[in-house]
Short mmCIF file of C-alpha atoms and ligand atoms in Angstrom, two decimals:
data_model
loop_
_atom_site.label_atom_id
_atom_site.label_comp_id
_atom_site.label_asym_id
_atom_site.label_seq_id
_atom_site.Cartn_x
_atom_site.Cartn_y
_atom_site.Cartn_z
CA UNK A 224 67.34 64.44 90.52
CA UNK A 225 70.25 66.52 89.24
CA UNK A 226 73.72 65.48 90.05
CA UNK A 227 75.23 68.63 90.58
CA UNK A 228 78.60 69.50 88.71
CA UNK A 229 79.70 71.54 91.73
CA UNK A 230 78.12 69.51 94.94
CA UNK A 231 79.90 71.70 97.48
CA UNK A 232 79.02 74.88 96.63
CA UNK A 233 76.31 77.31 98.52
CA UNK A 234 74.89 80.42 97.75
CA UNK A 235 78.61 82.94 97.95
CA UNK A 236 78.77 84.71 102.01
CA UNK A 237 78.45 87.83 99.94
CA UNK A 238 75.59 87.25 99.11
CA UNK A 239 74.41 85.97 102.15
CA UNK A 240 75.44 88.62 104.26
CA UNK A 241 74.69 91.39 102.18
CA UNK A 242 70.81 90.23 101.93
CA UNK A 243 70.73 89.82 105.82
CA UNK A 244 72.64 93.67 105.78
CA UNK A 245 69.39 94.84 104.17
CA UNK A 246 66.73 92.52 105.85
CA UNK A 247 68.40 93.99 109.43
CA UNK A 248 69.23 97.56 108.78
CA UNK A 249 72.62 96.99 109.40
CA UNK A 250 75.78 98.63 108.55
CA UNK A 251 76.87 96.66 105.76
CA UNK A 252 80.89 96.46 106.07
CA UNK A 253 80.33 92.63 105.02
CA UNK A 254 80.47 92.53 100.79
CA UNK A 255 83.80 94.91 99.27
CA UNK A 256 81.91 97.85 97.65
CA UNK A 257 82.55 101.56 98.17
CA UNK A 258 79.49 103.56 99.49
CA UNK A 259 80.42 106.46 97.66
CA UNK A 260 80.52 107.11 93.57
CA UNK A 261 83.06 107.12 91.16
CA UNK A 262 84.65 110.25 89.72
CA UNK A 263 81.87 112.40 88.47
CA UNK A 264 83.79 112.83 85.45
CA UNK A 265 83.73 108.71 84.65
CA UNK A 266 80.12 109.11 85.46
CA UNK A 267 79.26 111.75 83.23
CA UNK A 268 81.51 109.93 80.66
CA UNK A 269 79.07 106.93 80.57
CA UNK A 270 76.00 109.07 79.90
CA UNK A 271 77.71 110.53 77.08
CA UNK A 272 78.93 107.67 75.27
CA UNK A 273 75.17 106.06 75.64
CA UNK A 274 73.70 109.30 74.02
CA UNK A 275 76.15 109.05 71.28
CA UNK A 276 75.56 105.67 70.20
CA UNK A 277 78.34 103.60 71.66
CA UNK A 278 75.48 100.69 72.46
CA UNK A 279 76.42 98.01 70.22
CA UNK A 280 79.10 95.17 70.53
CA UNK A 281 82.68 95.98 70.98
CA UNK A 282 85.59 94.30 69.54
CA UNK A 283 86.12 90.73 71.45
CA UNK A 284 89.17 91.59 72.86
CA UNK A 285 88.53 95.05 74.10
CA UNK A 286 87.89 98.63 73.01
CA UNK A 287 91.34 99.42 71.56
CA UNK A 288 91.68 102.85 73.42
CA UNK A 289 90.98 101.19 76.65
CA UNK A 290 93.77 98.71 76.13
CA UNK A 291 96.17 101.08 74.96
CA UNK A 292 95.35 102.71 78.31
CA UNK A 293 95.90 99.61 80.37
CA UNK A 294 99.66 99.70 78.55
CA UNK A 295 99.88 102.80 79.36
CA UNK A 296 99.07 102.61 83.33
CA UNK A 297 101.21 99.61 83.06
CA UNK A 298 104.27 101.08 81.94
CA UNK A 299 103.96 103.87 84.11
CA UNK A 300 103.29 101.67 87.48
CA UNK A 301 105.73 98.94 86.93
CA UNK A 302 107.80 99.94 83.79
CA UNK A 303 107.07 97.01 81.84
CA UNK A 304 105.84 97.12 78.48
CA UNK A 305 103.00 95.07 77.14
CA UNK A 306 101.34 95.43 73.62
CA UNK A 307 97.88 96.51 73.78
CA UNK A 308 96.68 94.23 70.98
CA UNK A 309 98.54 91.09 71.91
CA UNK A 310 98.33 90.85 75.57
CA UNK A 311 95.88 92.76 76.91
CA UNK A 312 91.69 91.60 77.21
CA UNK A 313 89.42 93.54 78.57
CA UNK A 314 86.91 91.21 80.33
CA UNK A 315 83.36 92.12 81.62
CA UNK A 316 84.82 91.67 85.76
CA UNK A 317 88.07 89.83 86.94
CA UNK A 318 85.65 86.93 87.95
CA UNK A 319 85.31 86.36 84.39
CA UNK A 320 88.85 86.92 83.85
CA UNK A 321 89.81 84.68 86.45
CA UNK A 322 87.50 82.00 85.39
CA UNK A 323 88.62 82.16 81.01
CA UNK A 324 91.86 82.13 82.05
CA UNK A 325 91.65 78.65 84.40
CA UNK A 326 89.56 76.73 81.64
CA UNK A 327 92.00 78.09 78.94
CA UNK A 328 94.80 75.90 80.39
CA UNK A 329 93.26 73.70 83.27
CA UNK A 330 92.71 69.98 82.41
CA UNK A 331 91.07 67.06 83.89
CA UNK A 332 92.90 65.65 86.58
CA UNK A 333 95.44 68.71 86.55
CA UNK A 334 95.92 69.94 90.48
CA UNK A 335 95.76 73.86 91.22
CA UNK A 336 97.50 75.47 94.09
CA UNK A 337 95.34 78.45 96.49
CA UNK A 338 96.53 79.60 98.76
CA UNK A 339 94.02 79.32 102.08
CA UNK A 340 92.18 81.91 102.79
CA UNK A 341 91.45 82.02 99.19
CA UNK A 342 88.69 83.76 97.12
CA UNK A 343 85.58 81.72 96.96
CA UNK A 344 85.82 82.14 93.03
CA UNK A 345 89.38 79.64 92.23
CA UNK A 346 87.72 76.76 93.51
CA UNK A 347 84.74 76.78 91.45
CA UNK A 348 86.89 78.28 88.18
CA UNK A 349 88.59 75.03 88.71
CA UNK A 350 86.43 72.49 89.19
CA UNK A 351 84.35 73.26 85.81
CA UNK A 352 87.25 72.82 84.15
CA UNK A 353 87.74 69.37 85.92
CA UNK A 354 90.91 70.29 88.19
CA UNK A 355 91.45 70.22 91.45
CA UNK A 356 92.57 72.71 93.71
CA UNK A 357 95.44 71.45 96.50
CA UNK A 358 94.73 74.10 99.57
CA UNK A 359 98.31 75.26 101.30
CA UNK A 360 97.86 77.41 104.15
CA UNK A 361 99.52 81.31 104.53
CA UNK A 362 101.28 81.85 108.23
CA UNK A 363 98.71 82.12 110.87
CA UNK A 364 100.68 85.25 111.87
CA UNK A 365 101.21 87.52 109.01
CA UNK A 366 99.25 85.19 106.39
CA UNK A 367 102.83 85.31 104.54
CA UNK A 368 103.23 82.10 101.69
CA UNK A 369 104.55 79.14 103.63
CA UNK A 370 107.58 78.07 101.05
CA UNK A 371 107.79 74.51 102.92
CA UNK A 372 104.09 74.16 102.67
CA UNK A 373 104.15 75.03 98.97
CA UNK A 374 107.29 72.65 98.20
CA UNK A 375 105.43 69.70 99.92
CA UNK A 376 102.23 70.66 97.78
CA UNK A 377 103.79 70.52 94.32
CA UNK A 378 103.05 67.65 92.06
CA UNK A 379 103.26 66.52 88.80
CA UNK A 380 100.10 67.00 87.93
CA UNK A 381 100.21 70.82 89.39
CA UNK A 382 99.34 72.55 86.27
CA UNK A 383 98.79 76.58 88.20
CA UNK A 384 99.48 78.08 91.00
CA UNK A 385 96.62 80.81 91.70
CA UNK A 386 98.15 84.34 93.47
CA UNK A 387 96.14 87.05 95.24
CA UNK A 388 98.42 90.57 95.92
CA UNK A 389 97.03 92.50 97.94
CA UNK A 390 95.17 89.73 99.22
CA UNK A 391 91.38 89.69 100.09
CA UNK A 392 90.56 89.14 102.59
CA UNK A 393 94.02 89.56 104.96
CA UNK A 394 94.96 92.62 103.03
CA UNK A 395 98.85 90.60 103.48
CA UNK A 396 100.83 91.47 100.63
CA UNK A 397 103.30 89.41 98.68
CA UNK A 398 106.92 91.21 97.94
CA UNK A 399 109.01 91.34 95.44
CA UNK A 400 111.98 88.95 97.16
CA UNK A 401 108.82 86.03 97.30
CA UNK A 402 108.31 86.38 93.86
CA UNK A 403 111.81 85.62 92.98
CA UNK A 404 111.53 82.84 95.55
CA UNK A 405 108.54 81.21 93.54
CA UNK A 406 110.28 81.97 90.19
CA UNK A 407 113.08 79.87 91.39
CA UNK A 408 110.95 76.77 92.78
CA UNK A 409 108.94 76.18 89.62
CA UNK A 410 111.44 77.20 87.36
CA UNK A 411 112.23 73.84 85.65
CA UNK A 412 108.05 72.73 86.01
CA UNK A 413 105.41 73.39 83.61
CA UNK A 414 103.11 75.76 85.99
CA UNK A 415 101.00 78.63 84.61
CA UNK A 416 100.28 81.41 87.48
CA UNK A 417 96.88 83.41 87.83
CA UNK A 418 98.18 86.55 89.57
CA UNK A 419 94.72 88.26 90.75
CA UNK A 420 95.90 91.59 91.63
CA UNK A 421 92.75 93.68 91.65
CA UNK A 422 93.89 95.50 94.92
CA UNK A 423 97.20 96.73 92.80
CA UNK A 424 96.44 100.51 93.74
CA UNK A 425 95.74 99.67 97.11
CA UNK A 426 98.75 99.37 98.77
CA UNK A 427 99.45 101.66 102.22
CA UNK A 428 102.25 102.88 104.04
CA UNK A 429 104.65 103.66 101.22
CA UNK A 430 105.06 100.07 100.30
CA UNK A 431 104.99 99.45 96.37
CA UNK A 432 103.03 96.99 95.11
CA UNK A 433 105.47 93.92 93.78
CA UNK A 434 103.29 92.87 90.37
CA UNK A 435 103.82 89.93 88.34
CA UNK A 436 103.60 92.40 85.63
CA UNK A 437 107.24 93.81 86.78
CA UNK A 438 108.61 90.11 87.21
CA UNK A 439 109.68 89.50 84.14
CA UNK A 440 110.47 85.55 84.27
CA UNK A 441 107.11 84.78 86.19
CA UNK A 442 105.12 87.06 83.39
CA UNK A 443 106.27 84.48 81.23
CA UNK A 444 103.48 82.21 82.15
CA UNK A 445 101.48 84.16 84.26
CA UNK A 446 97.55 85.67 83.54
CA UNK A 447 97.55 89.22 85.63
CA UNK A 448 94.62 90.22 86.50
CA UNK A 449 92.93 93.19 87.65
CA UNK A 450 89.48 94.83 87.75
CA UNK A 451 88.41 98.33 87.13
CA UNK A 452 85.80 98.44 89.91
CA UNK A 453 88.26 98.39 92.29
CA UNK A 454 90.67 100.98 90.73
CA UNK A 455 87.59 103.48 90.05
CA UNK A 456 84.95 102.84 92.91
CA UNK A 457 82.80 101.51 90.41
CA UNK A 458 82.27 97.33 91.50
CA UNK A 459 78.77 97.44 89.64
CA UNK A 460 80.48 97.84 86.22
CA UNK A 461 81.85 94.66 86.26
CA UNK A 462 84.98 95.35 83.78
CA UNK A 463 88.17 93.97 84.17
CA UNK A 464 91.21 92.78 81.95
CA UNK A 465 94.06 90.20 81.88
CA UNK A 466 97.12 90.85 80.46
CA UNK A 467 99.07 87.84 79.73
CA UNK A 468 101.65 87.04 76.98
CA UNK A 469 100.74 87.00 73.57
CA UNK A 470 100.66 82.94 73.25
CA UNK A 471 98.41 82.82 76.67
CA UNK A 472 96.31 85.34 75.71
CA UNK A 473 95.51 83.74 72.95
CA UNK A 474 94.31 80.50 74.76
CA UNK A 475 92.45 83.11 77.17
CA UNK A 476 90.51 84.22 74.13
CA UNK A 477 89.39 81.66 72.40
CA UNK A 478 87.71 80.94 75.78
CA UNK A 479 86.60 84.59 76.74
CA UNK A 480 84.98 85.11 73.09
CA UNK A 481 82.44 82.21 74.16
CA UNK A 482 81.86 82.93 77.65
CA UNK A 483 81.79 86.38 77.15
CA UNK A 484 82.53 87.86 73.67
CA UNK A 485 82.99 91.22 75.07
CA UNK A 486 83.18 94.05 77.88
CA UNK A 487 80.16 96.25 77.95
CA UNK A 488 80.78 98.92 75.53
CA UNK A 489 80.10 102.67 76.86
CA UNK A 490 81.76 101.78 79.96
CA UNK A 491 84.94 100.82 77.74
CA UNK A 492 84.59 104.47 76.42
CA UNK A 493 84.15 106.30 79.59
CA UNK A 494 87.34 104.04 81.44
CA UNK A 495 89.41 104.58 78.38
CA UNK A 496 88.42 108.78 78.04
CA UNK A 497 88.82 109.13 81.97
CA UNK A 498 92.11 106.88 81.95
CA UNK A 499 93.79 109.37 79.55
CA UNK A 500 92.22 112.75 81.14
CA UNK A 501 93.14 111.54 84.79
CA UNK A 502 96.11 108.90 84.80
CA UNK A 503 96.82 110.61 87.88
CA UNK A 504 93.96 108.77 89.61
CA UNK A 505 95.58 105.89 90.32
CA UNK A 506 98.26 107.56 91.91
CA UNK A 507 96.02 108.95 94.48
CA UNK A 508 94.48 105.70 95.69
CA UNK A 509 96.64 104.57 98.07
CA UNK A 510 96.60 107.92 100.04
CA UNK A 511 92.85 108.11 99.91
CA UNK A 512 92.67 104.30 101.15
CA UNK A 513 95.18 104.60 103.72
CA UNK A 514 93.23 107.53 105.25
CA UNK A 515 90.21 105.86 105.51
CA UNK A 516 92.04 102.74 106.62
CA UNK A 517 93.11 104.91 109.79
CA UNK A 518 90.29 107.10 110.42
CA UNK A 519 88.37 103.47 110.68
CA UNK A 520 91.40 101.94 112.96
CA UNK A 521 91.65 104.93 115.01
CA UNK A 522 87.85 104.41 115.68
CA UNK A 523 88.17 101.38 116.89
CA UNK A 524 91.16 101.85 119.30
CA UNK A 525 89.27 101.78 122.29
CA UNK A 526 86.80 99.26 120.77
CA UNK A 527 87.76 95.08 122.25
CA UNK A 528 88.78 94.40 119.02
CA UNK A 529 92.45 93.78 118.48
CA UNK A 530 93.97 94.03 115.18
CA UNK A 531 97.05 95.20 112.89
CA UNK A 532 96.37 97.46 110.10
CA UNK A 533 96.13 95.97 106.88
CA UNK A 534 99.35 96.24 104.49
CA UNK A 535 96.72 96.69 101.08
CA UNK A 536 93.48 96.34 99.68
CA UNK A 537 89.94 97.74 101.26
CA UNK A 538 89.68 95.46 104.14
CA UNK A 539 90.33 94.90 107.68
CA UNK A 540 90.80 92.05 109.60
CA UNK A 541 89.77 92.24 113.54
CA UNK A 542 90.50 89.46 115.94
CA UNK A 543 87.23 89.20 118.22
CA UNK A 544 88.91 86.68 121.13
CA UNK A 545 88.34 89.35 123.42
CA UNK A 546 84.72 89.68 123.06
CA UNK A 547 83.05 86.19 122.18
CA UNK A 548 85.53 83.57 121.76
CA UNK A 549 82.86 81.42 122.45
CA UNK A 550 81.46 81.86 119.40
CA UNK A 551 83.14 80.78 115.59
CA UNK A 552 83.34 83.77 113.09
CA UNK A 553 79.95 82.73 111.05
CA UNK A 554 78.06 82.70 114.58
CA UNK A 555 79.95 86.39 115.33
CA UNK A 556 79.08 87.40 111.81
CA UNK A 557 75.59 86.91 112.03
CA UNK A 558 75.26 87.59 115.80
CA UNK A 559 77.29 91.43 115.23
CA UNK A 560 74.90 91.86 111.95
CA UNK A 561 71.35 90.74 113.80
CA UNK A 562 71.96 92.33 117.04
CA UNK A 563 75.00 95.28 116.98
CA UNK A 564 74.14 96.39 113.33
CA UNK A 565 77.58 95.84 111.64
CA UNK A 566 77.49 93.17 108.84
CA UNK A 567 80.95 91.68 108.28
CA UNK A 568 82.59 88.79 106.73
CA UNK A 569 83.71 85.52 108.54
CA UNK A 570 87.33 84.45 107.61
CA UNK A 571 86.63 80.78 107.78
CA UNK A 572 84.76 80.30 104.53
CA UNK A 573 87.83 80.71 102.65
CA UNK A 574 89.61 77.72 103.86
CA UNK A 575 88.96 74.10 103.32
CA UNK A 576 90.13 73.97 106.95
CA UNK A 577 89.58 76.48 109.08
CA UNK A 578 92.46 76.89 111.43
CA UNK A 579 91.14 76.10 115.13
CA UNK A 580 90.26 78.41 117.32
CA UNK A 581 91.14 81.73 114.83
CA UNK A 582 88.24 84.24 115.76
CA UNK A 583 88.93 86.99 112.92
CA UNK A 584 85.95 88.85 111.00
CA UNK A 585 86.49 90.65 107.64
CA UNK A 586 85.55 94.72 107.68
CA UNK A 587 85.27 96.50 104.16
CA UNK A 588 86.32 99.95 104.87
CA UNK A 589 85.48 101.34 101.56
CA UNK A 590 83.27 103.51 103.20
CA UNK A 591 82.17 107.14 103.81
CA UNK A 592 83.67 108.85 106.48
CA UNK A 593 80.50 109.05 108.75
CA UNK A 594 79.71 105.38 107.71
CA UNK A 595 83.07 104.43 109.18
CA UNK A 596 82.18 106.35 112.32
CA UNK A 597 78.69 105.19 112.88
CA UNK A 598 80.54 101.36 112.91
CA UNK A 599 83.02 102.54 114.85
CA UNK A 600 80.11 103.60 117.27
CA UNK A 601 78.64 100.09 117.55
CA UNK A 602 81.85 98.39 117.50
CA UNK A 603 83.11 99.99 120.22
CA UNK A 604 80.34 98.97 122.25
CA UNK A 605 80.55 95.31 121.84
N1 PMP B 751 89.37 88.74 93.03
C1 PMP B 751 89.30 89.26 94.26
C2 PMP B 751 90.36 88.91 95.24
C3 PMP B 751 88.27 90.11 94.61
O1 PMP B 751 88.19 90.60 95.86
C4 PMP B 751 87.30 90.44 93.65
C5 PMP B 751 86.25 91.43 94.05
N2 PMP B 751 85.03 91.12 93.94
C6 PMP B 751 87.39 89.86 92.37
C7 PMP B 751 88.44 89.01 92.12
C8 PMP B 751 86.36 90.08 91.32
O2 PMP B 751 86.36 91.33 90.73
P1 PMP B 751 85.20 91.77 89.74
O3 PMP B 751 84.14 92.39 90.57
O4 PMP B 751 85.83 92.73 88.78
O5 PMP B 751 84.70 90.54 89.04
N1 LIG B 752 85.22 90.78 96.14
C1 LIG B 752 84.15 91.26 96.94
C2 LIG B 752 84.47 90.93 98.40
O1 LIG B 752 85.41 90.29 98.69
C3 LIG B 752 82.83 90.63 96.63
C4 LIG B 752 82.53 90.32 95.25
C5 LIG B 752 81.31 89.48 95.12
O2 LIG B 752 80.33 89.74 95.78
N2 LIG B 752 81.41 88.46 94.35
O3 LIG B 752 83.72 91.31 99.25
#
């Protein structure tokens, strides 16, 4: 018998709803992936470096050209400077990311701090590397960070506190005025932050995206980290980076250069030429989100749904009281993906304890415009 390291954990919902997606035909708005390709340009860019060679290992800490072009995006989104060779690593995904930069600090017995509903990565992360994560809750209404309920969960043994902006799956973003609030409670403690901000560009209704990055006393001790899947529409690449300062990053790779050594090379080359060709792109993103976000939410008006629109990233939440509030979110998830063709994403697996009686299903609008309206279609007949 094996005596598992991580007892509690399943095969991801991703996973599982994405197989049942395909074994049922259905819609699949469950797992966050676009449905559409990446810039043709990016794509093209690939095929090129491949045919020219770029197949072997590249440096540990990234393809230099691709980090300069992370400092460069950086200092154009949030006018802060970072060096390219001190503080940036490119990673192959932010999983990866996430996970080097939790065993590069995290210590038996040391306590973590996610906040509920949380990515089902941090818990894992944190358990290899013998912590423990303390679960506070966001606002029921709003999913804003509870300040009280953070307070109350500090420790001495809290070693990191683990931040998602935009924030998957809510889409509720943290501002700028919340940051300073959290600089000033664990000012005088020694508490690293992972500030998981792959939904950076996706940020709607004029609202700017408040990044650790821009904070400069939280960037202090703070691993940001973002992922180029989401920036580019290309998930399946798997490349990501964390840019922390120089002394963390250092920690981060002497971790990352066993877990990982490197990023996968031509797709270094073809981010880095398209980054410099197109910096423009990222600019773009949030209009080309928000559309979709409201072509999809104007679909499903009339549907019983109720919802608000999401503040950032490619997800929407809908509140399903209306229809079957006699059944919890996994039972709606599977019942909407077996028998109305719409795979979606219950809320409740990302909390140690599910707040009662929430009925709220996760919708990846990432999508095509006619895959948007054909699940608007079945959604609105529900
Ligand atoms: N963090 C969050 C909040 C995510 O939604 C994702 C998306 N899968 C990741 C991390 C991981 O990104 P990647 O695919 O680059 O590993
Ligand atoms: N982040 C993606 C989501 O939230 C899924 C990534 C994965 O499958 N691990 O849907």
């Amino acid at each position: 018998m094996i005596t598992s390291k991580l007892p509690n954990v399943g095969t991801t919902i991703f996973t599982t709803m994405s197989q049942l997606a395909a074994e049922t035909g259905a819609l699949n708005l469950s797992q966050g992936f676009p449905d559409f390709n990446g810039p043709q340009a990016l794509l093209d860019a690939v095929g090129k470096h491949v045919a020219n060679g770029h197949n072997q290992y590249s440096p540990m800490t990234g393809l230099p050209a691709l980090r300069q072009q992370v400092a460069a995006k950086i200092a154009r989104s949030y006018g802060a400077t970072v060096s390219p060779d001190s503080e940036v690593t490119i990673t192959p995904g932010a999983t990866a990311a996430i996970f080097c930069a939790i065993q590069a600090v995290i210590r038996n017995g040391d306590e973590v701090i996610v906040f509920d509903p949380s990515y089902d990565s941090y818990e894992p992360s944190v358990e290899l590397a013998g912590g423990r994560c303390v679960h506070v809750q966001l606002s029921l209404e709003g999913f804003a960070l509870d300040f009280e309920k953070l307070k109350a969960a500090l420790s001495p043994r809290t070693r990191m506190i683990i931040l998602n902006t935009p924030h998957n799956p809510t889409g509720a973003l943290i501002s700028g005025a919340e940051l300073d609030q959290l600089a000033e409670l664990i000012r005088d403690r020694d508490i690293y932050l992972v500030s998981d901000e792959v939904y950076e560009h996706l940020v709607f209704d004029g609202v700017a995206h408040a990044s650790v990055l821009a904070h400069e006393e939280l960037y202090q001790r703070a691993f940001v980290v973002s992922s180029f899947g989401k920036t580019y529409h290309v998930t399946g690449w798997k490349t990501g980076y964390v840019v922390a300062p120089s002394a963390l990053t250092a920690e981060l790779r002497k971790v990352h250069q066993y877990v990982n050594f490197c990023g996968v090379t031509p797709l270094q080359y073809a981010l880095a030429d398209f980054m410099a060709e197109h910096p423009q792109h990222v600019e773009a993103l949030p209009a080309f989100y928000q559309a979709k976000r409201d072509l999809f939410c104007d679909l499903l008006a009339p549907s019983r749904f109720s919802f608000t629109r999401v503040a950032g990233t490619y997800f929407q939440l809908v509140d399903y009281s209306q229809i079957r509030p006699d059944l919890d979110d996994v039972a709606m998830s599977l019942w909407m993906t077996r028998e109305h063709g719409v795979a979606t994403i219950p809320v409740s697996v990302f909390y140690q304890s599910p707040p009662q009686g929430q009925r709220l299903v996760r919708l990846c609008f990432a999508k095509r415009e006619e895959t948007l309206q054909q699940a608007a279609e079945k959604l609105c007949v529900i």
